[in-house]
Coordinates of C-alpha atoms in Angstrom, one line a residue:
Chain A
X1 CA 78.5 17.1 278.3
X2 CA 76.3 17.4 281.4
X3 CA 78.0 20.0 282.9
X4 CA 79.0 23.3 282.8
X5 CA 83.0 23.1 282.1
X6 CA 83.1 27.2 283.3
X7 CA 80.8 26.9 286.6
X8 CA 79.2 23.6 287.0
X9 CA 76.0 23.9 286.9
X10 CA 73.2 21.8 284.4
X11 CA 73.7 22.3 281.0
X12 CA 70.5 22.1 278.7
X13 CA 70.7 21.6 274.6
X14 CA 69.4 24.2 273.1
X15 CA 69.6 26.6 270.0
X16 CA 71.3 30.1 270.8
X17 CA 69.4 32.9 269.8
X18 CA 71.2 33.9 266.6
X19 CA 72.5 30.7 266.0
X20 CA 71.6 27.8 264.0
X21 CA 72.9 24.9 265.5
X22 CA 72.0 23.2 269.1
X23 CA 74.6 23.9 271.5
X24 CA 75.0 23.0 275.5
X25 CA 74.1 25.8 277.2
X26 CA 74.7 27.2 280.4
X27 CA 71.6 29.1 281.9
X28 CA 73.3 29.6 285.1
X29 CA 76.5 31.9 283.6
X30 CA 75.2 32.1 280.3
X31 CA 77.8 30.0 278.5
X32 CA 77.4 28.6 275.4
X33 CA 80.0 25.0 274.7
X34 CA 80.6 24.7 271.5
X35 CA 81.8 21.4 270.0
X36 CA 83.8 20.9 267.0
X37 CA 85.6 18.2 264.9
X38 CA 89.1 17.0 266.1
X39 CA 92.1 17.0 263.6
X40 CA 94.2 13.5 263.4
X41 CA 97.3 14.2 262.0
X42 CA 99.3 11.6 260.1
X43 CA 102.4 10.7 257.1
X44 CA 103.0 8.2 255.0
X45 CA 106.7 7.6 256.0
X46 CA 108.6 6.4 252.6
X47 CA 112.2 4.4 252.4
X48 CA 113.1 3.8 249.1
X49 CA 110.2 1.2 247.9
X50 CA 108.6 0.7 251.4
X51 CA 106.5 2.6 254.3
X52 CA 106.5 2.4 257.5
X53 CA 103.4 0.9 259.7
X54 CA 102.5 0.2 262.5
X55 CA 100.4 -2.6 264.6
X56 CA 98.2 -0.7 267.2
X57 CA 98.9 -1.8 270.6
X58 CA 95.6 0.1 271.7
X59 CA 92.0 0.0 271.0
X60 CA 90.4 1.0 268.9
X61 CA 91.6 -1.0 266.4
X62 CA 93.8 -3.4 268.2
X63 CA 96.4 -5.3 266.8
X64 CA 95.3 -4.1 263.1
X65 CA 98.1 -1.9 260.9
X66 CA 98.0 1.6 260.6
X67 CA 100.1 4.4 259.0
X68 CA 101.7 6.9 262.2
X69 CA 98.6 9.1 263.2
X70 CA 97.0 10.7 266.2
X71 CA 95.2 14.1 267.6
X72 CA 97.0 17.3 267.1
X73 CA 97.4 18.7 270.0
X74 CA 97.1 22.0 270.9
X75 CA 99.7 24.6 270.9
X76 CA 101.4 23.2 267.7
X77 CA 101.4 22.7 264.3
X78 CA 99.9 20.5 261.7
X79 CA 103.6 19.4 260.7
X80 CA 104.8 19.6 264.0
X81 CA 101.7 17.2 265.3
X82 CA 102.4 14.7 262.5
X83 CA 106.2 14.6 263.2
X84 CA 105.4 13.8 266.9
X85 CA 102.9 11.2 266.4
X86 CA 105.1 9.3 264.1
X87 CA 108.1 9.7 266.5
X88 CA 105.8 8.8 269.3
X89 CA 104.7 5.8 267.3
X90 CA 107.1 4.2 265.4
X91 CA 109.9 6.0 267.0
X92 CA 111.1 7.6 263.6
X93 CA 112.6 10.2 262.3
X94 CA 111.0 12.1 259.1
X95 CA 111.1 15.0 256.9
X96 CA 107.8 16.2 255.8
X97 CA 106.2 16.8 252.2
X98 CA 103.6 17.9 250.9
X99 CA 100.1 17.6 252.7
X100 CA 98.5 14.3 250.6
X101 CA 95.4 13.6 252.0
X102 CA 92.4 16.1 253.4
X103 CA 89.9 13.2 254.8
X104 CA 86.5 14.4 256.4
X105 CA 85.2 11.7 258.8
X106 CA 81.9 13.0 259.3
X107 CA 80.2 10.4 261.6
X108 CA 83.3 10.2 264.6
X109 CA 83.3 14.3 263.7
X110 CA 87.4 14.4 262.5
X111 CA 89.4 15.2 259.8
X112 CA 92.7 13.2 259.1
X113 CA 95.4 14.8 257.4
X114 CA 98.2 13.0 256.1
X115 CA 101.7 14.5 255.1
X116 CA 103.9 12.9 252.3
X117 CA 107.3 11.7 254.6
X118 CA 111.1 10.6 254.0
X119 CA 112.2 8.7 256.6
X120 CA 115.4 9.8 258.2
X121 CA 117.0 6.7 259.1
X122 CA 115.8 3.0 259.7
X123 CA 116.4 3.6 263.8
X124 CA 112.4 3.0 264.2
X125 CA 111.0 1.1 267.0
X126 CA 107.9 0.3 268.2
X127 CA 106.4 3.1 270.9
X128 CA 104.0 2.5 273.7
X129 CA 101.1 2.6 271.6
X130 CA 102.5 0.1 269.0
X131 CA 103.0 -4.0 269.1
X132 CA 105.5 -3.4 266.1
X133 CA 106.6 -1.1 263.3
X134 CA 107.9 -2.6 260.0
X135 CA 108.3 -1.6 256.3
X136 CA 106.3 -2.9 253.6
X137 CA 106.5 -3.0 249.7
X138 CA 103.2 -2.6 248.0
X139 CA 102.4 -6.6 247.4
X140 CA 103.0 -6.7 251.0
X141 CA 100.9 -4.2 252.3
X142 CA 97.9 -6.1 255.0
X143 CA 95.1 -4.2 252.9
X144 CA 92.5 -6.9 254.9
X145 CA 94.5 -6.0 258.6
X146 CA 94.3 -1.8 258.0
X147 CA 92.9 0.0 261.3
X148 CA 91.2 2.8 259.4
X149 CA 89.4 3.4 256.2
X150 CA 91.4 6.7 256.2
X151 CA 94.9 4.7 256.1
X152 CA 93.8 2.4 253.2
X153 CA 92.1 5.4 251.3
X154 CA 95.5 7.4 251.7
X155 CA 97.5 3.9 250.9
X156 CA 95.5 3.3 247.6
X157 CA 96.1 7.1 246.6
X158 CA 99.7 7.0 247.0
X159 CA 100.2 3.5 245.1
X160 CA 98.0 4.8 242.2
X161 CA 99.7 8.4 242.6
X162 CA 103.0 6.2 242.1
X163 CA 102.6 4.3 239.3
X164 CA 101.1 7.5 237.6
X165 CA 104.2 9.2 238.7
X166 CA 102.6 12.4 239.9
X167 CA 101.6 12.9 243.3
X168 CA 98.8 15.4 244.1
X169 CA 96.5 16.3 247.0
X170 CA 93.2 14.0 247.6
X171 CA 90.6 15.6 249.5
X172 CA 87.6 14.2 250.6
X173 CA 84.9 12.2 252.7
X174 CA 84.9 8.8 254.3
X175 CA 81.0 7.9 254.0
X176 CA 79.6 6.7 256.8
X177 CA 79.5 2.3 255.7
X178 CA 76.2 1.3 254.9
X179 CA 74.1 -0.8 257.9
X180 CA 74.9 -5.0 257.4
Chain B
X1 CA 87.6 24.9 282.3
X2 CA 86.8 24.7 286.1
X3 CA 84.2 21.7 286.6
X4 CA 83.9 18.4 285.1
X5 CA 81.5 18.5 282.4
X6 CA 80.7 14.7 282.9
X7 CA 79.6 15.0 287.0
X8 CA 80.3 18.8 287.8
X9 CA 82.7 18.3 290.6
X10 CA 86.5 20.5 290.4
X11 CA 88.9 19.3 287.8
X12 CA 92.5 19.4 288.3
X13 CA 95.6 20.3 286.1
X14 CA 98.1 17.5 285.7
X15 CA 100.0 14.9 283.0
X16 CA 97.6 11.7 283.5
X17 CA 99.9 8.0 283.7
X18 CA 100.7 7.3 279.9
X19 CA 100.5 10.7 278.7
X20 CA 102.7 13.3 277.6
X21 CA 100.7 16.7 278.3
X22 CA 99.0 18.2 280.8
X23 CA 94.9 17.5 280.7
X24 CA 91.6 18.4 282.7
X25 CA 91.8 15.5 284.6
X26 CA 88.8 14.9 287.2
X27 CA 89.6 12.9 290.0
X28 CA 85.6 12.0 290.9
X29 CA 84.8 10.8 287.9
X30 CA 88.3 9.6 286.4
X31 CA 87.7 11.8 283.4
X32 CA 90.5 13.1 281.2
X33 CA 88.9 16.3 279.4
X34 CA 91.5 17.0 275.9
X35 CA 91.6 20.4 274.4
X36 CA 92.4 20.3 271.1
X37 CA 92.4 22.7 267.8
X38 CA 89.7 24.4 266.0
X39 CA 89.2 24.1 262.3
X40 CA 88.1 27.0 260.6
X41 CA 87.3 26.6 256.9
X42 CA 86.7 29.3 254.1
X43 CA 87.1 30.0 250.5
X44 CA 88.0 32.0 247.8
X45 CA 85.2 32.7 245.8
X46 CA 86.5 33.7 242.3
X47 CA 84.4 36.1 239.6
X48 CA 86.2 36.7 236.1
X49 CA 89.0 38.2 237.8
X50 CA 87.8 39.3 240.9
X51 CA 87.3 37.9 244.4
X52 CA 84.5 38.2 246.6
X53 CA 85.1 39.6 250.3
X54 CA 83.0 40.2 253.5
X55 CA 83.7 43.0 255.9
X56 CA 82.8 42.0 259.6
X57 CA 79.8 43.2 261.3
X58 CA 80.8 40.4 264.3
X59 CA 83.7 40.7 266.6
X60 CA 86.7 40.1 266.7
X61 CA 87.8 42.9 263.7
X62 CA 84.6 44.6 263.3
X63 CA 84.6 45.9 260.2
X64 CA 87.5 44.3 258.4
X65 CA 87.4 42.8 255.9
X66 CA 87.5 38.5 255.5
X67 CA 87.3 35.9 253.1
X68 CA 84.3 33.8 254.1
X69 CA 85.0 31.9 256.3
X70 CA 84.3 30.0 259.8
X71 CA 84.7 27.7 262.9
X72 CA 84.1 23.8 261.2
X73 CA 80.9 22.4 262.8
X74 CA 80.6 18.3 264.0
X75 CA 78.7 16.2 261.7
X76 CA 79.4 18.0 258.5
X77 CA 82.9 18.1 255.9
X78 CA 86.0 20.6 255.5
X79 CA 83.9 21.2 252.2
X80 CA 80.5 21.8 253.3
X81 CA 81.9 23.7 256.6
X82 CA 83.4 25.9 253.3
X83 CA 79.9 26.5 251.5
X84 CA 77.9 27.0 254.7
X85 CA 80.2 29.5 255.6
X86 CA 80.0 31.2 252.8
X87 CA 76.5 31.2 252.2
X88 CA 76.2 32.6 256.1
X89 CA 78.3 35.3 255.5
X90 CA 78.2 36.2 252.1
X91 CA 74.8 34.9 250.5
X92 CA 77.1 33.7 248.1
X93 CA 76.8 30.2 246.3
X94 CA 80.3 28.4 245.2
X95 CA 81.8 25.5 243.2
X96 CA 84.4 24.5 245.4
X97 CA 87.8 23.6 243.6
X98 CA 90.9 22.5 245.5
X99 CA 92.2 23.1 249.1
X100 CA 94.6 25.8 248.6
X101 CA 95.8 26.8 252.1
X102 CA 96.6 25.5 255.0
X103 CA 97.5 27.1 257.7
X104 CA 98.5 26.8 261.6
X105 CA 97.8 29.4 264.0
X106 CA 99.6 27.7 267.0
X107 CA 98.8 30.6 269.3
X108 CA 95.4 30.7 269.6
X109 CA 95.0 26.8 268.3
X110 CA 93.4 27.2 265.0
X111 CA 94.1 25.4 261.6
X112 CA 92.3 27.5 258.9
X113 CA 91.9 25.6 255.3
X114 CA 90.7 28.1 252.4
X115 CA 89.8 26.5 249.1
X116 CA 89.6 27.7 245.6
X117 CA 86.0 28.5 244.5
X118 CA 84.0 29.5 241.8
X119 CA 81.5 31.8 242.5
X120 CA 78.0 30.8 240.8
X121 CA 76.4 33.8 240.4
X122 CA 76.2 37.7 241.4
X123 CA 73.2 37.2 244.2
X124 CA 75.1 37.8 246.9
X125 CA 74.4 39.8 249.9
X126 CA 75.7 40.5 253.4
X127 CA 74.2 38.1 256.1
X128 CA 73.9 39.1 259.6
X129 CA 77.9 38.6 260.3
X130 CA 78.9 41.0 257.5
X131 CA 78.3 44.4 257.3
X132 CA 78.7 44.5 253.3
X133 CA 80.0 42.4 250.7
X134 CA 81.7 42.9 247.1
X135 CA 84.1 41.6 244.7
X136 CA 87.4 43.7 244.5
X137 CA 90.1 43.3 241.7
X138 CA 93.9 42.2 242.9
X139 CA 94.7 46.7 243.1
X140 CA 91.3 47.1 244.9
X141 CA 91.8 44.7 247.8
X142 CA 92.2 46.4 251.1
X143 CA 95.2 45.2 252.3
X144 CA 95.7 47.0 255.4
X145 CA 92.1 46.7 256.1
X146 CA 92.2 42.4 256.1
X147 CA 90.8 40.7 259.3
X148 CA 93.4 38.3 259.8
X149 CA 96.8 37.2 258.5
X150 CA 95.4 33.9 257.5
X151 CA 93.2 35.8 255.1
X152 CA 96.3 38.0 253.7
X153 CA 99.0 35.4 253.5
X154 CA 95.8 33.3 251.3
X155 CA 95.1 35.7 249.2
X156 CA 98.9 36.8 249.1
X157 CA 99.8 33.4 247.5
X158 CA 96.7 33.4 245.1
X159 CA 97.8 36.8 243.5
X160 CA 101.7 35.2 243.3
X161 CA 100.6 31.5 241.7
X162 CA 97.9 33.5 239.1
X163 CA 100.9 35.6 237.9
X164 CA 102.5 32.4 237.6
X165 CA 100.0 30.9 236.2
X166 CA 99.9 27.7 238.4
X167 CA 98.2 27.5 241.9
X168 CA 99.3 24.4 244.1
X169 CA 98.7 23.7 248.1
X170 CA 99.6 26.2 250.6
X171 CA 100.8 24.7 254.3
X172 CA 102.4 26.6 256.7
X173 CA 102.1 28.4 259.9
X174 CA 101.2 31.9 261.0
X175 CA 103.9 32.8 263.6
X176 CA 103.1 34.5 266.7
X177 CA 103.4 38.3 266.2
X178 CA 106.5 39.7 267.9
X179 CA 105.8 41.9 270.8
X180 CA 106.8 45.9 270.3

């Protein structure tokens, strides 16, 4: 931000008085811009033995597998934001769960939340933003080709979860990966 | 928002090529500005079998009463957004146990998460967003005198899972108020 989003003037970083974090700040109308971390929304969409994933056909993270995910938008819900993304993705059809994973991704300043799913039906089809969607069974899961270390964390939960044979929320933190 | 925040010229309202919604698009710079939701993050702090509460020395709700709680900040976790915000607003230090609700508010684009807590010790005190703080037993909470439905509808479901005996994850969405 360089700008004033409310009259477009210069914006200078600052501490508010009263505050205790640096903000943007507007001298010329006196607004403070807050920024705050962006909510991807997510599910791990289950037939029988297998999930759904898809190949990105977008950067970041081209042509690497990931499980249905994107920003929730505003003016809806967590459900409704991870139902959307995964019909906007995969073109499928789900009913929620339970919320499975809480996952704080401190360094890119978002938390990823993925639902528990049952796919509807196998009428999936790869969106815009996907090369192609496809089921896997555990063995077959492309652990090496996953696009974020929030899928694979989520992935690993649930395949322990299952042969434990309880499933239960996992909250948490992706640490930022050590330098070389 | 009115001006770009990346050059300061006039943004427009429209659904950029590719998308779905309607953005802050700006047409000098080719920048798309998203809006998306706010986290706010709290707790429960739990004392034998009482539960500490703030009441609000800040608009909006001056002088209801709240669980601590707050707007998430970047760089930081859903669980230390949790203990700063408690320590704020209530002086109060916690042992953070599970994420216990989670709830939409589609209308003014919020998701508030409140996790179980234990509360470490009685040094608490009201910081400068609380007029007073103190631990009230299930008949002495102020029902009618709560900030926000968030705050009810968590502390609602903690009363119902401790008669129960079993506490597991709250998601759900707090519906728009009906007019009249």
């Amino acid at each position: 931000m360089k700008f004033c989003s409310n009259c477009g003037a210069r914006v200078v970083r600052r501490v508010p008085p009263g505050d205790t974090h640096e903000r943007h700040v507007c001298d010329a109308c006196d607004t403070v811009h807050y920024s705050n971390p962006k909510m991807v929304l997510g599910c791990i969409p289950e037939w029988e033995d297998q999930v759904l994933l898809c190949r990105r056909a977008i950067e970041p993270r081209y042509g690497k597998w990931t499980l249905p995910a994107g920003f929730m938008e505003d003016d809806e819900t967590t459900a409704e934001a991870a139902m959307r993304e995964t019909l906007e993705e995969a073109g499928a059809r789900v009913e929620l769960g339970e919320i499975y994973t809480v996952l704080s991704v401190r360094h890119v300043n978002q938390v990823h939340i993925f639902y528990r799913a049952r796919l509807l039906d196998l009428g999936f089809s790869a969106g815009t933003e996907s090369l192609e969607v496809a089921l896997f069974r555990e063995h077959e899961v492309p652990w090496t080709e996953l696009a974020f270390r929030t899928v694979s964390t989520t992935l690993r939960h649930f395949y322990a979860d299952r042969r434990e044979g309880v499933y239960r929320l996992h909250a948490g933190e992706i640490p930022l990966r050590p330098a070389g």
